Amino acid sequence: MNHEKNTSEIDQVKQVLAKSFDGSEGDDVPPMPEGLRDRIADQYGRTASNEVVKSTGESFFSLISQLFRKPAFAVGMAAVIMLVVATAVFNRPDSTTGQFRGGDDPSSVTLVLHLIDAPTTEVIKTSGFDSEALKETKNPDELGEVLDNAGVRIVLDGRVNKILGYMPGETEPAIEEEMPSDPAALAAKVAAFQAKLMK
Amino acid sequence: MAGAISLEYFERVWRAAFRRARNPVEGVQLPDAAATEVVEDVFDRLLSRYRDMPGEAEFSSEALEAAAETARHRVATERTAAKDPQLYHLADDKRYGANLDLDRLQKRDADNAFTDREWNGLDPLLRPLAFHLLQRKGITGADAEDVYIETFTELAKLRASDQKAPIESILVFEEAVPLFSKMIGFRAIDWRRRQGALKNQPNTQHSVEELTEREDHAMQFEDSGSTPGGQIGDLSFDEIYRQCEECLEPFEWELVFVIYVAQSATMGELLEKDEMLAKLDLQPRDSTSKKRRILNDHLERALKKLAKCLQN
């Protein structure tokens, strides 16, 4: 009886707590002013950002792993997650120079979409990728041209359904695996390739 | 939580504080533009006050409380300036018709008594609410009349502690309803104590004056359910934090806030953070079941403490 009373009281407290703070998104609330966002970010210094990923490779990879331990997403949501992951992977500033990578930079990383289906390509392209970091190729010549880039290249090859990773300066893939059909798993694979190839 | 603080957290607080500023009290609604100004001002003050980020529970509580208080002050000031007690009053407030003029209710005469004729309008407004509450507590007829009259008189009675009357403790007229509900609740407890009907209920050893004057009894038992020692009403997080801050450790507050208040992370997500594991004296290699059990133990302890605090 005492246990039931305690459980009931605790349930009641949980309900009160849940109703005590409404920070949910909604059209009824104007967005936080940009100036205030900047001030908060400046003052509190730390990762006052909405990015899913952190800036170090190792912690980033563990974050990706955490993402994909969650229950399975719908394809659409998984694709969105892949974009966030991939955008962060490929658009983060180089740790030594502080500059975003370009194709001629040996420390650059390029994601190549070779004969990937149009819907997936479109979603990835509109995700906010740096244009230098994302290439789309439709035939061997175009692919060959992109593979001439200096840095790391990760190719999603829709023709043979494989993901291939190239070290800087190399023309043969250093790693090669079947391309997962699940976009969530694919994003994790891209991240894993990037981590291996950047060592 | 210590470590990376995301803008997402501050955006949640912004939204919660905005909603609190827009409706600081039941029956009051500020326009969106005014509510935005209030919350911008609140954030400005908090960022000036907290050079380093305090815990999320504390920051959130301060933001909500400041939003409500600033909004109430704004309403009060603008009503006085416009000489319009109905300004920002929600027309569909079903508790009563129109606001009375709080400035007149709070005006003292030369003898420090409250004698403005506006008081004539207060009895017909509060009486139905009070009798409804008393009926739910099982007090009816002549007994209910006695309790009501005692409580109504008390509204204008100067307290020994600060020589202020309860009517002077509110900023906007809409607060008169929850204020009176609280006072009726305490009077009802006292009535029962005098009747000898409930010897073992909480608070029955205190006098009404003790109950109503002590700061730590500032919680409002809403008319939607209060029975002696019974249900907890709807409370804003700042009210909960203000009442129970000392009852929980700071770490317990952070857990409670993230899991149950803001609901910004699940237990599983918390347990994936190394800094959280360290605080729980856990290792990354510990089993999932062990991690969950330890976290659950902390949460359950915190919730039990809160339940005890909120029932008092």
Coordinates of C-alpha atoms in Angstrom, one line a residue, chain A residues 16-189:
Chain A
V16 CA 3.5 18.5 -12.6
L17 CA 7.1 18.7 -13.8
A18 CA 6.2 17.9 -17.4
K19 CA 3.5 20.7 -17.4
S20 CA 5.7 23.2 -15.6
F21 CA 7.8 24.3 -18.6
D22 CA 6.7 24.6 -22.2
G23 CA 9.7 25.2 -24.4
S24 CA 8.3 23.3 -27.3
E25 CA 8.5 24.7 -30.8
G26 CA 5.4 26.4 -32.1
D27 CA 4.1 29.1 -34.5
D28 CA 2.9 31.0 -31.5
V29 CA 6.4 32.1 -30.5
P30 CA 8.7 34.4 -32.4
P31 CA 12.2 33.2 -32.9
M32 CA 15.1 34.3 -30.7
P33 CA 16.7 37.4 -32.2
E34 CA 20.0 36.8 -33.9
G35 CA 21.8 39.3 -31.8
L36 CA 20.8 37.5 -28.7
R37 CA 21.9 34.1 -30.1
D38 CA 25.3 35.7 -30.9
R39 CA 25.6 37.1 -27.5
I40 CA 24.8 33.8 -25.8
A41 CA 27.3 32.0 -28.0
D42 CA 30.0 34.6 -27.3
Q43 CA 29.4 34.8 -23.6
Y44 CA 29.0 31.1 -22.8
G45 CA 31.7 30.2 -25.2
R46 CA 31.3 26.5 -25.4
T47 CA 29.4 24.7 -28.1
A48 CA 26.5 27.2 -28.2
S49 CA 25.5 25.8 -31.5
N50 CA 22.8 23.6 -33.0
E51 CA 25.3 21.3 -34.7
V52 CA 24.7 17.6 -34.1
V53 CA 28.4 16.9 -34.3
K54 CA 31.4 18.1 -32.4
S55 CA 34.6 19.2 -34.0
T56 CA 37.0 16.4 -33.1
G57 CA 37.1 13.3 -35.3
E58 CA 37.0 10.8 -32.5
S59 CA 34.1 12.3 -30.5
F60 CA 32.3 12.9 -33.8
F61 CA 32.5 9.3 -34.7
S62 CA 31.2 8.2 -31.3
L63 CA 28.3 10.7 -31.8
I64 CA 27.5 9.1 -35.2
S65 CA 27.5 5.7 -33.6
Q66 CA 25.1 7.0 -30.9
L67 CA 22.8 8.4 -33.6
F68 CA 22.4 5.0 -35.1
R69 CA 21.8 3.1 -31.9
K70 CA 18.4 4.8 -31.9
P71 CA 15.3 3.0 -33.2
A72 CA 15.1 2.8 -37.0
F73 CA 14.1 6.0 -38.7
A74 CA 11.9 6.4 -41.7
V75 CA 14.0 6.7 -44.8
G76 CA 13.3 10.4 -45.1
M77 CA 14.5 11.1 -41.6
A78 CA 17.5 8.9 -42.0
A79 CA 18.4 10.8 -45.2
V80 CA 18.2 14.1 -43.3
I81 CA 20.5 12.7 -40.6
M82 CA 22.9 11.6 -43.2
L83 CA 23.0 15.1 -44.6
V84 CA 23.7 16.6 -41.2
V85 CA 26.4 14.1 -40.6
A86 CA 27.9 14.4 -44.0
T87 CA 27.7 18.2 -44.0
A88 CA 29.5 18.4 -40.7
V89 CA 32.1 15.9 -41.9
F90 CA 32.8 17.5 -45.2
N91 CA 32.3 21.2 -44.3
R92 CA 34.2 21.4 -41.0
P93 CA 37.2 23.6 -41.1
D94 CA 40.6 22.0 -41.4
S95 CA 42.0 21.7 -37.9
T96 CA 45.4 23.0 -38.9
T97 CA 44.7 25.8 -41.3
G98 CA 41.2 26.7 -40.2
Q99 CA 40.1 26.9 -43.8
F100 CA 37.4 24.9 -45.5
R101 CA 38.7 22.3 -47.8
G102 CA 38.9 22.6 -51.5
G103 CA 39.6 19.9 -54.1
D104 CA 43.2 20.8 -54.6
D105 CA 44.0 20.7 -50.9
P106 CA 45.7 17.4 -49.9
S107 CA 43.9 17.6 -46.6
S108 CA 40.5 17.9 -48.3
V109 CA 37.7 15.4 -48.3
T110 CA 35.4 15.0 -51.3
L111 CA 32.2 13.0 -51.4
V112 CA 31.5 11.8 -54.9
L113 CA 28.0 10.7 -55.9
H114 CA 28.5 8.4 -58.9
L115 CA 25.3 7.3 -60.6
I116 CA 23.3 7.7 -57.4
D117 CA 19.5 7.9 -57.8
A118 CA 18.1 11.3 -58.3
P119 CA 16.0 11.7 -55.1
T120 CA 19.0 10.8 -52.9
T121 CA 21.3 13.0 -54.9
E122 CA 18.9 15.9 -54.6
V123 CA 18.5 15.6 -50.9
I124 CA 22.2 15.5 -50.4
K125 CA 22.9 18.4 -52.7
T126 CA 20.4 20.6 -50.9
S127 CA 21.7 19.8 -47.5
G128 CA 24.2 22.7 -47.4
F129 CA 27.3 20.9 -48.6
D130 CA 30.2 23.1 -49.5
S131 CA 30.2 22.8 -53.4
E132 CA 33.9 21.9 -53.4
A133 CA 33.3 19.0 -51.1
L134 CA 30.5 17.4 -53.1
K135 CA 30.7 16.1 -56.7
E136 CA 28.2 14.4 -58.8
T137 CA 29.4 12.2 -61.7
K138 CA 27.5 10.4 -64.4
N139 CA 30.1 8.6 -66.4
P140 CA 33.6 7.1 -66.0
D141 CA 35.3 10.2 -67.5
E142 CA 33.7 12.5 -65.0
L143 CA 34.5 10.1 -62.2
G144 CA 38.1 9.9 -63.4
E145 CA 38.4 13.7 -63.4
V146 CA 37.1 14.0 -59.8
L147 CA 39.4 11.2 -58.6
D148 CA 42.3 13.3 -59.8
N149 CA 41.6 15.5 -56.8
A150 CA 44.4 15.7 -54.3
G151 CA 42.7 14.8 -51.0
V152 CA 40.7 12.0 -49.6
R153 CA 37.9 10.9 -51.9
I154 CA 34.9 8.8 -50.8
V155 CA 32.8 7.5 -53.7
L156 CA 29.3 6.3 -53.5
D157 CA 29.2 4.2 -56.6
G158 CA 25.5 3.6 -57.5
R159 CA 26.6 1.5 -60.5
V160 CA 28.2 -1.3 -58.5
N161 CA 26.5 -0.4 -55.2
K162 CA 29.8 0.1 -53.4
I163 CA 31.4 2.8 -51.3
L164 CA 35.1 3.3 -52.0
G165 CA 37.6 5.3 -50.1
Y166 CA 40.8 6.8 -51.6
M167 CA 43.8 8.1 -49.7
P168 CA 45.3 11.4 -50.8
G169 CA 47.3 11.0 -53.9
E170 CA 46.2 7.4 -54.5
T171 CA 44.3 6.2 -57.6
E172 CA 43.3 2.8 -56.2
P173 CA 40.8 2.6 -53.4
A174 CA 42.2 1.9 -49.9
I175 CA 38.9 0.6 -48.6
E176 CA 35.9 -0.7 -50.4
E177 CA 32.6 -2.0 -49.0
E178 CA 29.1 -2.8 -50.1
M179 CA 27.0 0.4 -49.9
P180 CA 24.3 0.0 -47.2
S181 CA 20.8 0.5 -48.5
D182 CA 19.7 2.0 -45.2
P183 CA 20.6 5.7 -45.4
A184 CA 21.3 5.8 -41.7
A185 CA 23.8 3.0 -42.0
L186 CA 25.2 4.6 -45.1
A187 CA 25.9 7.8 -43.2
A188 CA 27.7 5.9 -40.5
K189 CA 29.7 4.1 -43.1

